[in-house]
mmCIF file of C-alpha atoms and ligand atoms in Angstrom:
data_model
loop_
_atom_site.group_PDB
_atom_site.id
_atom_site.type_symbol
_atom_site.label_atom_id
_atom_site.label_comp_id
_atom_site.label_asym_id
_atom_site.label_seq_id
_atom_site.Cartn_x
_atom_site.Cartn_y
_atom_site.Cartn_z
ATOM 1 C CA UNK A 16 -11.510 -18.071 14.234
ATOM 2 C CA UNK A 17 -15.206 -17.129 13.192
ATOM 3 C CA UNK A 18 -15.045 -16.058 9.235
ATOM 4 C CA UNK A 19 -15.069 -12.684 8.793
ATOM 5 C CA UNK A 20 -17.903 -10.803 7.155
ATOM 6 C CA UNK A 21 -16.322 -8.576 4.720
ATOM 7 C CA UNK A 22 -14.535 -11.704 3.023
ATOM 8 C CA UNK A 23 -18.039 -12.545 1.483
ATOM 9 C CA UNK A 24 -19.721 -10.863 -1.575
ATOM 10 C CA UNK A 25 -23.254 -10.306 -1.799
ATOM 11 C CA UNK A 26 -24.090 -13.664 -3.244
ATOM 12 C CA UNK A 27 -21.382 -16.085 -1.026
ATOM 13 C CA UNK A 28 -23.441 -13.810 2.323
ATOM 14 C CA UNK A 29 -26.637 -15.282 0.721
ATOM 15 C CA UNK A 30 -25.221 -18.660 0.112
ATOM 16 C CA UNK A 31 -23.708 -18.462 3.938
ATOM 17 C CA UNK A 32 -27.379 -17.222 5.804
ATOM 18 C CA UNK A 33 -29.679 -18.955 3.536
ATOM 19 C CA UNK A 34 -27.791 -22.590 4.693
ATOM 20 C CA UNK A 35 -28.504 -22.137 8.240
ATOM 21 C CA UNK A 36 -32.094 -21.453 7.256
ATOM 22 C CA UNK A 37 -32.834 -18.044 7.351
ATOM 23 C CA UNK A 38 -34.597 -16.385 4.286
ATOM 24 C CA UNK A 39 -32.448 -14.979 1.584
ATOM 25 C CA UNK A 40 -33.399 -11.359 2.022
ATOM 26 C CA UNK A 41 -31.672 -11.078 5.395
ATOM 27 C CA UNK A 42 -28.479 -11.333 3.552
ATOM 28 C CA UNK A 43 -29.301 -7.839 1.695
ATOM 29 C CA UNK A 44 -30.294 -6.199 4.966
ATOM 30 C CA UNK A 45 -27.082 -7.175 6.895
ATOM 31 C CA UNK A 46 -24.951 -5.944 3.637
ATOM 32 C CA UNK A 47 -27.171 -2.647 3.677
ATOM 33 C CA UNK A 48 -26.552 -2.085 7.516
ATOM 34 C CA UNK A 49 -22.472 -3.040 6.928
ATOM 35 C CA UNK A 50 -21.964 -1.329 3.516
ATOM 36 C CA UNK A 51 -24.567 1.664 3.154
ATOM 37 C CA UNK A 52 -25.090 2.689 6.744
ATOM 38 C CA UNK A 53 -21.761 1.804 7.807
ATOM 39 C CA UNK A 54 -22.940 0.011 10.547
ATOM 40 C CA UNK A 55 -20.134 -2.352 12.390
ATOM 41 C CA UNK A 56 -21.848 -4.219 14.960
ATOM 42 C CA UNK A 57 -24.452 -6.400 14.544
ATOM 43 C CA UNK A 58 -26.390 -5.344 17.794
ATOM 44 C CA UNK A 59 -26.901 -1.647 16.073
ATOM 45 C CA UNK A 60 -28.649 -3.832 13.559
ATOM 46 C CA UNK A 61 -32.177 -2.092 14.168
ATOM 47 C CA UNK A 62 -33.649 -3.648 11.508
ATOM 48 C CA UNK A 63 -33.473 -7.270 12.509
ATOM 49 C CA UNK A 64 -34.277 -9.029 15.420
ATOM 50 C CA UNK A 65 -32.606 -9.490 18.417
ATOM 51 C CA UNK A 66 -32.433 -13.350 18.368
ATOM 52 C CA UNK A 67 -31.121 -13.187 14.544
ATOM 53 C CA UNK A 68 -28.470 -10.308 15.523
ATOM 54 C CA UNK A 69 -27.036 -13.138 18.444
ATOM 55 C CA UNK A 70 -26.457 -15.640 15.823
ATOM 56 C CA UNK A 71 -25.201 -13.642 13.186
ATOM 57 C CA UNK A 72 -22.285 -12.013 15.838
ATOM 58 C CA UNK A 73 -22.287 -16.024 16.462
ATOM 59 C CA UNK A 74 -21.544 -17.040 13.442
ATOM 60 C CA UNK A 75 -19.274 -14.088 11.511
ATOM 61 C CA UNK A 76 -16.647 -11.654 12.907
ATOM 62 C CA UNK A 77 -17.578 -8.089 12.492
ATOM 63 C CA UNK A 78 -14.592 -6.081 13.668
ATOM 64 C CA UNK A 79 -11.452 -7.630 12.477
ATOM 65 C CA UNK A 80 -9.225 -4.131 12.889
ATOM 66 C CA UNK A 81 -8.681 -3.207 16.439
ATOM 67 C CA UNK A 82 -7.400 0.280 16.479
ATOM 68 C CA UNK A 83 -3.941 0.180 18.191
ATOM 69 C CA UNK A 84 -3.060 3.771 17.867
ATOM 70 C CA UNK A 85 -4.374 7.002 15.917
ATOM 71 C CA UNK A 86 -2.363 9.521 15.597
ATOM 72 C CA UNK A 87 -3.217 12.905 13.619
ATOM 73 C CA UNK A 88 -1.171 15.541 12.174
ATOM 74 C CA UNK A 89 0.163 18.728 13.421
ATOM 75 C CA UNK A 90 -2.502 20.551 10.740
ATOM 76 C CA UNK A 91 -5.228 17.783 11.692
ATOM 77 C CA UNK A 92 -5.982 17.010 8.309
ATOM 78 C CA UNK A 93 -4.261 13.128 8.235
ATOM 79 C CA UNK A 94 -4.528 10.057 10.249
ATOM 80 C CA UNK A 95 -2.674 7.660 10.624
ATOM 81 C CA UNK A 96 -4.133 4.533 12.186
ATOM 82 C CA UNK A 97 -2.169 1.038 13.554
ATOM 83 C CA UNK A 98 -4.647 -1.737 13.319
ATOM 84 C CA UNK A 99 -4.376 -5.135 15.098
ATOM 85 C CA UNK A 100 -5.743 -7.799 13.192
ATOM 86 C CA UNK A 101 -7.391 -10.986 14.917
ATOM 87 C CA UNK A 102 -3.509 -12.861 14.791
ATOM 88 C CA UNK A 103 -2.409 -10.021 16.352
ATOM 89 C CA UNK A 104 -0.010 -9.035 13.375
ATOM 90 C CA UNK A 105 -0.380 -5.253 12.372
ATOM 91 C CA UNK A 106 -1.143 -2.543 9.221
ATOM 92 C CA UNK A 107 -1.108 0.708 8.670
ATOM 93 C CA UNK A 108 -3.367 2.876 6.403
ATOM 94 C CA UNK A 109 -3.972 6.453 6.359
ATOM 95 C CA UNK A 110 -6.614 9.093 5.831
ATOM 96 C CA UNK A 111 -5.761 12.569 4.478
ATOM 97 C CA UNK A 112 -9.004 15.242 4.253
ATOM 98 C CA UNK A 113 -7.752 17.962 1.787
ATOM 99 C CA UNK A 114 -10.361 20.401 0.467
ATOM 100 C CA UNK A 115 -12.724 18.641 -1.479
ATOM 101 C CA UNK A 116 -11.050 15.137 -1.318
ATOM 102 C CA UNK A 117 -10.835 12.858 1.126
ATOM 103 C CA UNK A 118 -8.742 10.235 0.311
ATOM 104 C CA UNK A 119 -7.357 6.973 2.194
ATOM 105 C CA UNK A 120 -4.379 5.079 1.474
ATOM 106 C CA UNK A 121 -5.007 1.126 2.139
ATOM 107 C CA UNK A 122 -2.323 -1.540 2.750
ATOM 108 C CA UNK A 123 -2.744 -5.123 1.515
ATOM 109 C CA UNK A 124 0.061 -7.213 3.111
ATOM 110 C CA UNK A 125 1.487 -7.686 6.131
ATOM 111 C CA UNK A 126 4.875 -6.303 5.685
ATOM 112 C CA UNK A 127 5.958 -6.374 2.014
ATOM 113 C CA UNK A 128 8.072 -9.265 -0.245
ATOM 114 C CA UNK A 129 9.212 -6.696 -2.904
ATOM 115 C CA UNK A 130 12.102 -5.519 -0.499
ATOM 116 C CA UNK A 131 12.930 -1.654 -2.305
ATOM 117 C CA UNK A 132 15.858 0.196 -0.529
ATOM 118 C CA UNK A 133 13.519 3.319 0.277
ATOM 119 C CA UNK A 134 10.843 1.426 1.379
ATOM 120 C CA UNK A 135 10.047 1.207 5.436
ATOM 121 C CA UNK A 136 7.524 -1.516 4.358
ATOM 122 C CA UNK A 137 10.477 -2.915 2.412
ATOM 123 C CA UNK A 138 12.645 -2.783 4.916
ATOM 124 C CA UNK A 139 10.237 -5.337 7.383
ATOM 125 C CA UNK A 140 10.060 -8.098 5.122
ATOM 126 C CA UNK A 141 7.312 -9.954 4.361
ATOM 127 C CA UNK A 142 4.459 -11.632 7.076
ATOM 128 C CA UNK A 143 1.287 -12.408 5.087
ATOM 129 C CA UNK A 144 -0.812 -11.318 2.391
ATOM 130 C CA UNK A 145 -4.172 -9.948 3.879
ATOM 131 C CA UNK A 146 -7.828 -11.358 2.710
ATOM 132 C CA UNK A 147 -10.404 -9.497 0.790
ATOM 133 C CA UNK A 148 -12.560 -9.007 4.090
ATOM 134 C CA UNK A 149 -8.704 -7.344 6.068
ATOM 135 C CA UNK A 150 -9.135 -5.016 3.323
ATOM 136 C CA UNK A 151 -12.655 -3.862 2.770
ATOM 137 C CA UNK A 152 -12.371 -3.154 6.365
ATOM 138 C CA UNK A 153 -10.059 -0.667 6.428
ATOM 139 C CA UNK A 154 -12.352 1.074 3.612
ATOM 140 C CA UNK A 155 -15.033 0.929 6.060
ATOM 141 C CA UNK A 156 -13.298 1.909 9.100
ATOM 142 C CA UNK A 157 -12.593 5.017 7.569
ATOM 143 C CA UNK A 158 -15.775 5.695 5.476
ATOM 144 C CA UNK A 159 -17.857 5.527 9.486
ATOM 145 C CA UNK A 160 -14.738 7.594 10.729
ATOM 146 C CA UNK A 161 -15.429 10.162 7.915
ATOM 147 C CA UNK A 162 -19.222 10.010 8.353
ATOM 148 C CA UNK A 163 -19.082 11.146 11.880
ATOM 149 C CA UNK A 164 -17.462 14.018 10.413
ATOM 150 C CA UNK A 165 -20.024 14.806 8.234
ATOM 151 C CA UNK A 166 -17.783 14.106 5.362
ATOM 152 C CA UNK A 167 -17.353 11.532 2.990
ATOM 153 C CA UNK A 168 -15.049 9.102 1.260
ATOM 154 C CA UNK A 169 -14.049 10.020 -2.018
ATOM 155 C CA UNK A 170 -10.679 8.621 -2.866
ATOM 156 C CA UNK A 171 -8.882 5.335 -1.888
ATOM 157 C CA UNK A 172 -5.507 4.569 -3.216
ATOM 158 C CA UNK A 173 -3.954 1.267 -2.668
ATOM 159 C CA UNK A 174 -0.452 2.377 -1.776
ATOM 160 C CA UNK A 175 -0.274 1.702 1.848
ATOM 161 C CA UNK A 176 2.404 -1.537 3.208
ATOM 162 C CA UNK A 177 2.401 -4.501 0.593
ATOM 163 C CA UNK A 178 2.746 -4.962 -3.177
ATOM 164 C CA UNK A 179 -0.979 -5.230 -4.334
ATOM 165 C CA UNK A 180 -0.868 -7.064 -7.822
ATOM 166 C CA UNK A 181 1.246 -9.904 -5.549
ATOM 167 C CA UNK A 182 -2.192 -10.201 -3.262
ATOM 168 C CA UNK A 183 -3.968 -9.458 -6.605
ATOM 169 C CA UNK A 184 -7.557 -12.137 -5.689
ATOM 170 C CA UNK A 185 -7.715 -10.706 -2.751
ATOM 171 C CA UNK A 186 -7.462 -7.106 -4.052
ATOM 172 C CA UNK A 187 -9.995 -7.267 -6.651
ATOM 173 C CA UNK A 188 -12.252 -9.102 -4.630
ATOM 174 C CA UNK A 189 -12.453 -6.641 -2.011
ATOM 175 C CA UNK A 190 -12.938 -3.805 -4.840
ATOM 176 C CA UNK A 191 -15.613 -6.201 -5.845
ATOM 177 C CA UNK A 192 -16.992 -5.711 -2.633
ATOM 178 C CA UNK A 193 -16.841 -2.002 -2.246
ATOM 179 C CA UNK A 194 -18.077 -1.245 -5.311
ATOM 180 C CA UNK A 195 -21.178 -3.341 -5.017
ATOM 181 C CA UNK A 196 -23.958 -1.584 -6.294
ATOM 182 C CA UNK A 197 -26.633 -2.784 -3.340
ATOM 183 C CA UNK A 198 -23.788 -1.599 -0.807
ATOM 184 C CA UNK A 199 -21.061 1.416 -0.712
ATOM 185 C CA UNK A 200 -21.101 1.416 -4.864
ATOM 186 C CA UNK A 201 -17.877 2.832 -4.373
ATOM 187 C CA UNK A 202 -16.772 3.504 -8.297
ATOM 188 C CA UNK A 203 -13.864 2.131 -9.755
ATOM 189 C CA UNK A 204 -12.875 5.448 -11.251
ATOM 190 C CA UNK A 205 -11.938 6.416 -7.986
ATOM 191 C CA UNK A 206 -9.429 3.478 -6.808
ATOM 192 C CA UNK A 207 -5.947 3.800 -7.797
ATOM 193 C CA UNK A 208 -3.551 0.608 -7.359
ATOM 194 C CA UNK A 209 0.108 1.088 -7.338
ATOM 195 C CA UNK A 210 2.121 -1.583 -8.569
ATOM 196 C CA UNK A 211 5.992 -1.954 -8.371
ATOM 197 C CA UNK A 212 5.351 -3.212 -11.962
ATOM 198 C CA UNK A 213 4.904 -7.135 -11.902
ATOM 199 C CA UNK A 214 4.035 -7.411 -15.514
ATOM 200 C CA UNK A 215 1.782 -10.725 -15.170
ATOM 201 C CA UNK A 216 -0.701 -9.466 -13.376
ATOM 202 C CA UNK A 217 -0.191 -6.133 -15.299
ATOM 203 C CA UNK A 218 -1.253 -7.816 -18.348
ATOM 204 C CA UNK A 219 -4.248 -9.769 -16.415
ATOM 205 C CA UNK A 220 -5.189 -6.236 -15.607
ATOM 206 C CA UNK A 221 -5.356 -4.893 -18.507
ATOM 207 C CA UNK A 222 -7.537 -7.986 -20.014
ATOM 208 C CA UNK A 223 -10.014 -7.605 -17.179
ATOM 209 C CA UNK A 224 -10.622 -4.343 -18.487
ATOM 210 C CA UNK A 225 -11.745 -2.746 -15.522
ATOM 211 C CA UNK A 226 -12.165 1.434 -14.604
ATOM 212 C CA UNK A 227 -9.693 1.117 -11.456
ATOM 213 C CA UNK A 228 -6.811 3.532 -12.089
ATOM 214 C CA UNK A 229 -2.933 1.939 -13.047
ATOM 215 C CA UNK A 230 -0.308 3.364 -11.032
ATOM 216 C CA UNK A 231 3.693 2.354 -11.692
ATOM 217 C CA UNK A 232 6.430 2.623 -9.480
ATOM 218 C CA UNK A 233 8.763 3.166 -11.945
ATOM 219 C CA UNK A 234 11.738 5.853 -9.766
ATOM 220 C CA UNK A 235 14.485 5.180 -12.423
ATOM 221 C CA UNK A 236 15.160 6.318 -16.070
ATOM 222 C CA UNK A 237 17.574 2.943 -16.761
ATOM 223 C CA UNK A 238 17.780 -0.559 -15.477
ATOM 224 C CA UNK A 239 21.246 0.479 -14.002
ATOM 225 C CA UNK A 240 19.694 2.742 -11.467
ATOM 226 C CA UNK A 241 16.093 0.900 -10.932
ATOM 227 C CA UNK A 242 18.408 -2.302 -9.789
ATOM 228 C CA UNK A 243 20.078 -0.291 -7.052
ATOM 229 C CA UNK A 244 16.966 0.190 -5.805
ATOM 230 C CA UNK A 245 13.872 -2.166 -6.599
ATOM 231 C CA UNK A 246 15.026 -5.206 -6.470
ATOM 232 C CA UNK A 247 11.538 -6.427 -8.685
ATOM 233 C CA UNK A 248 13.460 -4.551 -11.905
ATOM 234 C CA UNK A 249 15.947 -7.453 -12.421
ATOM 235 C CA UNK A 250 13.030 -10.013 -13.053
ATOM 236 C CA UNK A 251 10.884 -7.553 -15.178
ATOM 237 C CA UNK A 252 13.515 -4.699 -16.361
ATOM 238 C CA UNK A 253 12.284 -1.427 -17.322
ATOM 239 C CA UNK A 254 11.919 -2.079 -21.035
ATOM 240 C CA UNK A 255 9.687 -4.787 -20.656
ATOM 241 C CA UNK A 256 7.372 -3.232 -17.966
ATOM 242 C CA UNK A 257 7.008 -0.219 -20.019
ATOM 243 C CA UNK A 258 6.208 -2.033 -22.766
ATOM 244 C CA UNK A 259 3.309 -3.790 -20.635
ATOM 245 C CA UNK A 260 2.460 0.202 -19.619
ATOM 246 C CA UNK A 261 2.166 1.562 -23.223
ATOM 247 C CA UNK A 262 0.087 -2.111 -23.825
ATOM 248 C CA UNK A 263 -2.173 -1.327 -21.261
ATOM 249 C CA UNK A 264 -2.614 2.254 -22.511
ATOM 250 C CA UNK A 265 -3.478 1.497 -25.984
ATOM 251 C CA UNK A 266 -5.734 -1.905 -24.887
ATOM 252 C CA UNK A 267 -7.932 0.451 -22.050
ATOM 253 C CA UNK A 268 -7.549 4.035 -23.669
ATOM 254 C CA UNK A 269 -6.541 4.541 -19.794
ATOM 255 C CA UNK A 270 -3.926 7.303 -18.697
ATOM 256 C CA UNK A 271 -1.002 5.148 -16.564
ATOM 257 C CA UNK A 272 0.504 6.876 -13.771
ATOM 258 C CA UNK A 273 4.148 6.822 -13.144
ATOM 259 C CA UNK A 274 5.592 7.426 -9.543
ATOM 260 C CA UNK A 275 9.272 8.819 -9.401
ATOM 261 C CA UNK A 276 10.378 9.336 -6.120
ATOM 262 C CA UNK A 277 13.211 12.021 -6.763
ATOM 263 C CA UNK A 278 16.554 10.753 -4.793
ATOM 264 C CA UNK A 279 19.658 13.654 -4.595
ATOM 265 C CA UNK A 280 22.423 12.260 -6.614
ATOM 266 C CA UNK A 281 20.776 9.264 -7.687
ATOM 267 C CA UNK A 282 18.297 9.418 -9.974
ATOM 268 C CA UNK A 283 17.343 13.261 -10.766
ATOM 269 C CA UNK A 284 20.091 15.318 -12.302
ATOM 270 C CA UNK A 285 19.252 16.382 -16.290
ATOM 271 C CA UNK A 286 20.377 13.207 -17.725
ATOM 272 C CA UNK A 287 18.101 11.246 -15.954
ATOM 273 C CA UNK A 288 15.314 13.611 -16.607
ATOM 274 C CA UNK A 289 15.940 13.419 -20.168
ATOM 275 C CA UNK A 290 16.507 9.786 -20.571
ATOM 276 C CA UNK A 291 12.852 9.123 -18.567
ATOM 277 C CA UNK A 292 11.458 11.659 -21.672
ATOM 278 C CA UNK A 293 13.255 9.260 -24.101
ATOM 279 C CA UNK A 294 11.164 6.424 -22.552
ATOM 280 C CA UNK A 295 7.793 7.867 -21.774
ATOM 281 C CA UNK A 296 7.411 9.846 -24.837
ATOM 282 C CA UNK A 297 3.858 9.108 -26.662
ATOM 283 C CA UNK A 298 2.389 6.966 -23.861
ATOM 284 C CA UNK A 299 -0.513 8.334 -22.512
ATOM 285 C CA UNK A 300 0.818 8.904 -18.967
ATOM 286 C CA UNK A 301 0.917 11.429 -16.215
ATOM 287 C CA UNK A 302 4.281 11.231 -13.905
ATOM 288 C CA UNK A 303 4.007 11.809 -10.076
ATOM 289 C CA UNK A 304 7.734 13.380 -9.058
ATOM 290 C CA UNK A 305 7.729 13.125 -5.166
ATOM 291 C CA UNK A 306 10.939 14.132 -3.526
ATOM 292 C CA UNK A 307 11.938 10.489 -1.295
ATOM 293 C CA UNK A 308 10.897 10.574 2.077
ATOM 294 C CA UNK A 309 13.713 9.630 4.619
ATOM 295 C CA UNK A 310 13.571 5.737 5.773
ATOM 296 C CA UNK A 311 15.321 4.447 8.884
ATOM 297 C CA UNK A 312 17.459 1.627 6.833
ATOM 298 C CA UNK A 313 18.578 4.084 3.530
ATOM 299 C CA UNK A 314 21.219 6.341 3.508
ATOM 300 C CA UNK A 315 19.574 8.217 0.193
ATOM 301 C CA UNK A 316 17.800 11.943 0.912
ATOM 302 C CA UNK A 317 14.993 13.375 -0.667
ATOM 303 C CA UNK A 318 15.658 15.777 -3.402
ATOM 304 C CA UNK A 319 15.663 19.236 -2.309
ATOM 305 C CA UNK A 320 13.614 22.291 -4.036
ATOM 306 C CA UNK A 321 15.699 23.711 -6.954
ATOM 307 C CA UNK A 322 16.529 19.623 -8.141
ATOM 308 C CA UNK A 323 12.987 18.662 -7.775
ATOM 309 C CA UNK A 324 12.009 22.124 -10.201
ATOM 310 C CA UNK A 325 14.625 21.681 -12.644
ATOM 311 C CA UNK A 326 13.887 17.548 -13.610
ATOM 312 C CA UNK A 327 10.153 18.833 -13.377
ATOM 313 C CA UNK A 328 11.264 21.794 -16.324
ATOM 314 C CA UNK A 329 12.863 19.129 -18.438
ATOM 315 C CA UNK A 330 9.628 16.856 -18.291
ATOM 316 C CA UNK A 331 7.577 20.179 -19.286
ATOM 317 C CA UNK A 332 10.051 21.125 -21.844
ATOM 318 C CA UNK A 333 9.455 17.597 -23.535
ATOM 319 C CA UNK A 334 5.479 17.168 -23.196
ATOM 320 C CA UNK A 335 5.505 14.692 -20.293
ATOM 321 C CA UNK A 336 2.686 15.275 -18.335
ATOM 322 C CA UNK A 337 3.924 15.924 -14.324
ATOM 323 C CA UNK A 338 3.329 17.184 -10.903
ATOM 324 C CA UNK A 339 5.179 17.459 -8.088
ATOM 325 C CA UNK A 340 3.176 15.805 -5.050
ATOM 326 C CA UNK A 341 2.497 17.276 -1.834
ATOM 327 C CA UNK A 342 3.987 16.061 1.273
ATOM 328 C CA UNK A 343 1.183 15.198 4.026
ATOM 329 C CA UNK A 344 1.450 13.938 7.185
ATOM 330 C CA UNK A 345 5.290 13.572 7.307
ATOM 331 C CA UNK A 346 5.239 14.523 11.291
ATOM 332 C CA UNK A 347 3.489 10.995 12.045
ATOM 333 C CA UNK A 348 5.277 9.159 9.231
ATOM 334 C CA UNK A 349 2.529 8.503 7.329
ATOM 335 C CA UNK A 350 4.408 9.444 4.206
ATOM 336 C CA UNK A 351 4.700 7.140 1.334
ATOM 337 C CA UNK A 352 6.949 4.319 2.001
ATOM 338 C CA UNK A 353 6.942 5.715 5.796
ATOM 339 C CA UNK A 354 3.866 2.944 6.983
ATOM 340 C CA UNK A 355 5.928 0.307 9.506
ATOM 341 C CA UNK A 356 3.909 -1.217 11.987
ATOM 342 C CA UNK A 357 5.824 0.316 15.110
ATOM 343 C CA UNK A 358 5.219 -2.903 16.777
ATOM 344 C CA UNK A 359 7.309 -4.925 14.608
ATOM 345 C CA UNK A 360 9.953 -2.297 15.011
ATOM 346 C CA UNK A 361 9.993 -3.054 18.611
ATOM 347 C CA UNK A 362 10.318 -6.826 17.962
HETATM 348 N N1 LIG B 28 4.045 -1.872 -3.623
HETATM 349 C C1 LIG B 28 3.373 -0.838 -4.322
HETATM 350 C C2 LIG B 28 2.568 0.115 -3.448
HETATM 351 C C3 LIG B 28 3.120 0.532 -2.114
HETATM 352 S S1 LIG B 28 4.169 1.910 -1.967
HETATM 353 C C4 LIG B 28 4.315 -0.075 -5.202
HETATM 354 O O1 LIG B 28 5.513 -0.377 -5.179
HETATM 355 O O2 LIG B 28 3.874 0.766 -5.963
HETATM 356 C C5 LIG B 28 3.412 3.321 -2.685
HETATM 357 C C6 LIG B 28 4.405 4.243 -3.345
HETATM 358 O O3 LIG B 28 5.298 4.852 -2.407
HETATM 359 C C7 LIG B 28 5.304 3.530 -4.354
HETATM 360 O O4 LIG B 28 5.463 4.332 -5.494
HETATM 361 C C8 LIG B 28 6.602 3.424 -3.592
HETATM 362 O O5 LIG B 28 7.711 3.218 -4.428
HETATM 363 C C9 LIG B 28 6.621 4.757 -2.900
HETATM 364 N N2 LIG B 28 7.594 4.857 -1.822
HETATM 365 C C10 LIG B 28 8.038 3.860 -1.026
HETATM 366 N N3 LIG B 28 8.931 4.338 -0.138
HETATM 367 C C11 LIG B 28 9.038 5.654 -0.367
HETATM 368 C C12 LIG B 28 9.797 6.710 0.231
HETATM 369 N N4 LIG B 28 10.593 6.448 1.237
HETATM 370 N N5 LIG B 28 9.647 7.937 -0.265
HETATM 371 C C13 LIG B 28 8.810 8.198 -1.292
HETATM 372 N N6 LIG B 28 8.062 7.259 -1.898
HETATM 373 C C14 LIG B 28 8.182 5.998 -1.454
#
């Protein structure tokens, strides 16, 4: 298999062209056609020459997602896309416009190890960890997608299949990439990952420092109820990982983010919404309450309305910063923990 383009930075693309002789430049005009003009074959590359174009679709792979499907919502504002990658496995990501924001939601494994009950991804298993390059793509797929729209890329949220901080390189290298100044410059402030809260790499994140935006899967108020269904919270319980959260708050001055996917009789009556309170008061945090989203393989349903309102009242009545999220794209299951590669459901 021919390396893929997007797996190099700027300076490991220089490294690459200038060894096979041709002039260092070069390197920043391929990476201005790929990453500015969002150019993805090397034959629209009108500024270099034709014999130079050959060698370079010669020597790198350009297009390493083959769209497999792209299905859109009733209201036409998401997309959900099945890629192919080049050993045939498959992702999912997703694209939802809404007003202002256009935001995509990346995977960054094949599958997923972490194995939560609610999870479709989950529910798969685990095939492979993608690279940097199987990443960036995505980003770029969209961003040209968006572009022929007129619009633009604004958000991108790492929440798609996979658990990112257990691909964690490969993750920051392909924000690396994206964020490039000479290229997309695509800021950090606008990248959120979601974590299921592997407090290693938690703590490596918060010494690198960086503007990319924390985001916790935390869905339980005690360790009783987060074992039932993230199987993660029995190596790194709930008052360890939040005391890596309020550490990373007070290191970065950063706001965390706290996903709670509300589950009817599980883990949202007033109890639960008081003992969460108990646990996240001070931090600097905002909580995401998201009523579950139905999964093929758990039996647990999403909260409904008046639930979802009154654990929201309890978090407002203590000073815990919340919203409820909006549903999008539910019709093609491109809910959270809806993306499944339909193929491997066929297998
Ligand atoms: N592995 C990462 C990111 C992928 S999932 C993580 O665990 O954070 C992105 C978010 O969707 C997580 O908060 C995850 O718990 C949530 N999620 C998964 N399945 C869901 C479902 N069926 N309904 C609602 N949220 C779900």
């Amino acid at each position: 298999m021919k390396p893929l383009i997007n797996d190099l930075t700027l300076q490991e693309l220089t490294e690459s062209i200038t060894k096979t002789g041709e002039p260092a430049y070069r390197a920043k005009q391929i990476w201005q056609m790929v990453y500015k003009q969002l150019i993805a074959e090397p034959s629209e590359f009108s500024n270099l020459s034709k014999e130079f174009r050959t060698k370079l679709d010669e020597q790198f792979c350009f297009l390493p997602l083959k769209v497999e499907k792209d299905l859109k919502s009733s209201d036409e504002q998401t997309n959900k896309l099945l890629f192919r990658l080049q050993d045939n496995r498959m992702i999912e990501s997703v694209l939802m416009r809404y007003k202002e924001r256009n935001t995509i939601c990346i995977s960054t494994q094949v599958g997923c190890p972490m194995n939560c009950a609610f999870c479709a991804t989950g529910q798969m298993g685990f095939l492979r960890n993608l690279s940097a390059g199987e990443i960036v793509a995505q980003v770029l797929f969209f961003a040209s997608m968006l572009k022929s729209e007129g619009l633009k890329l604004t958000n991108i949220v790492i929440m798609g299949m996979g658990e990112p901080f257990h691909n964690y390189d490969a993750v920051m290298k392909a924000i690396g990439i994206i964020n490039d100044p000479d290229g997309m410059n695509f800021g950090e402030r606008r990248i959120t990952i979601s974590t299921v809260g592997i407090i290693p790499r938690i703590e490596q994140f918060t010494a690198a420092k960086r503007q990319i935006n924390l985001a916790v899967s935390l869905h339980a108020p005690s360790n009783t109820i987060r074992d039932k269904i993230i199987p993660a919270n029995r190596k790194y319980p709930i008052d360890s990982l939040l005391e890596a959260c309020r550490n990373y708050t007070e290191k970065t001055g950063r706001r965390i983010t706290f996903e709670y996917a509300l589950i009817h009789g599980l883990n949202d009556n007033y109890e639960n919404a008081v003992q969460l309170c108990k646990r996240l008061k001070g931090m600097l945090c905002h909580v995401n309450l998201i009523p579950l989203n139905s999964t093929e393989k758990y039996a647990g349903s999403g909260s409904n309305h008046d639930r979802t309102q009154s654990f929201k009242s309890v978090l407002d009545k203590n000073g815990i910063p919340c919203s409820v999220r909006l549903k999008r794209g539910i019709d093609i299951g491109a809910g959270c923990g809806q993306l499944l590669a339909e193929q491997n459901k066929q297998e």
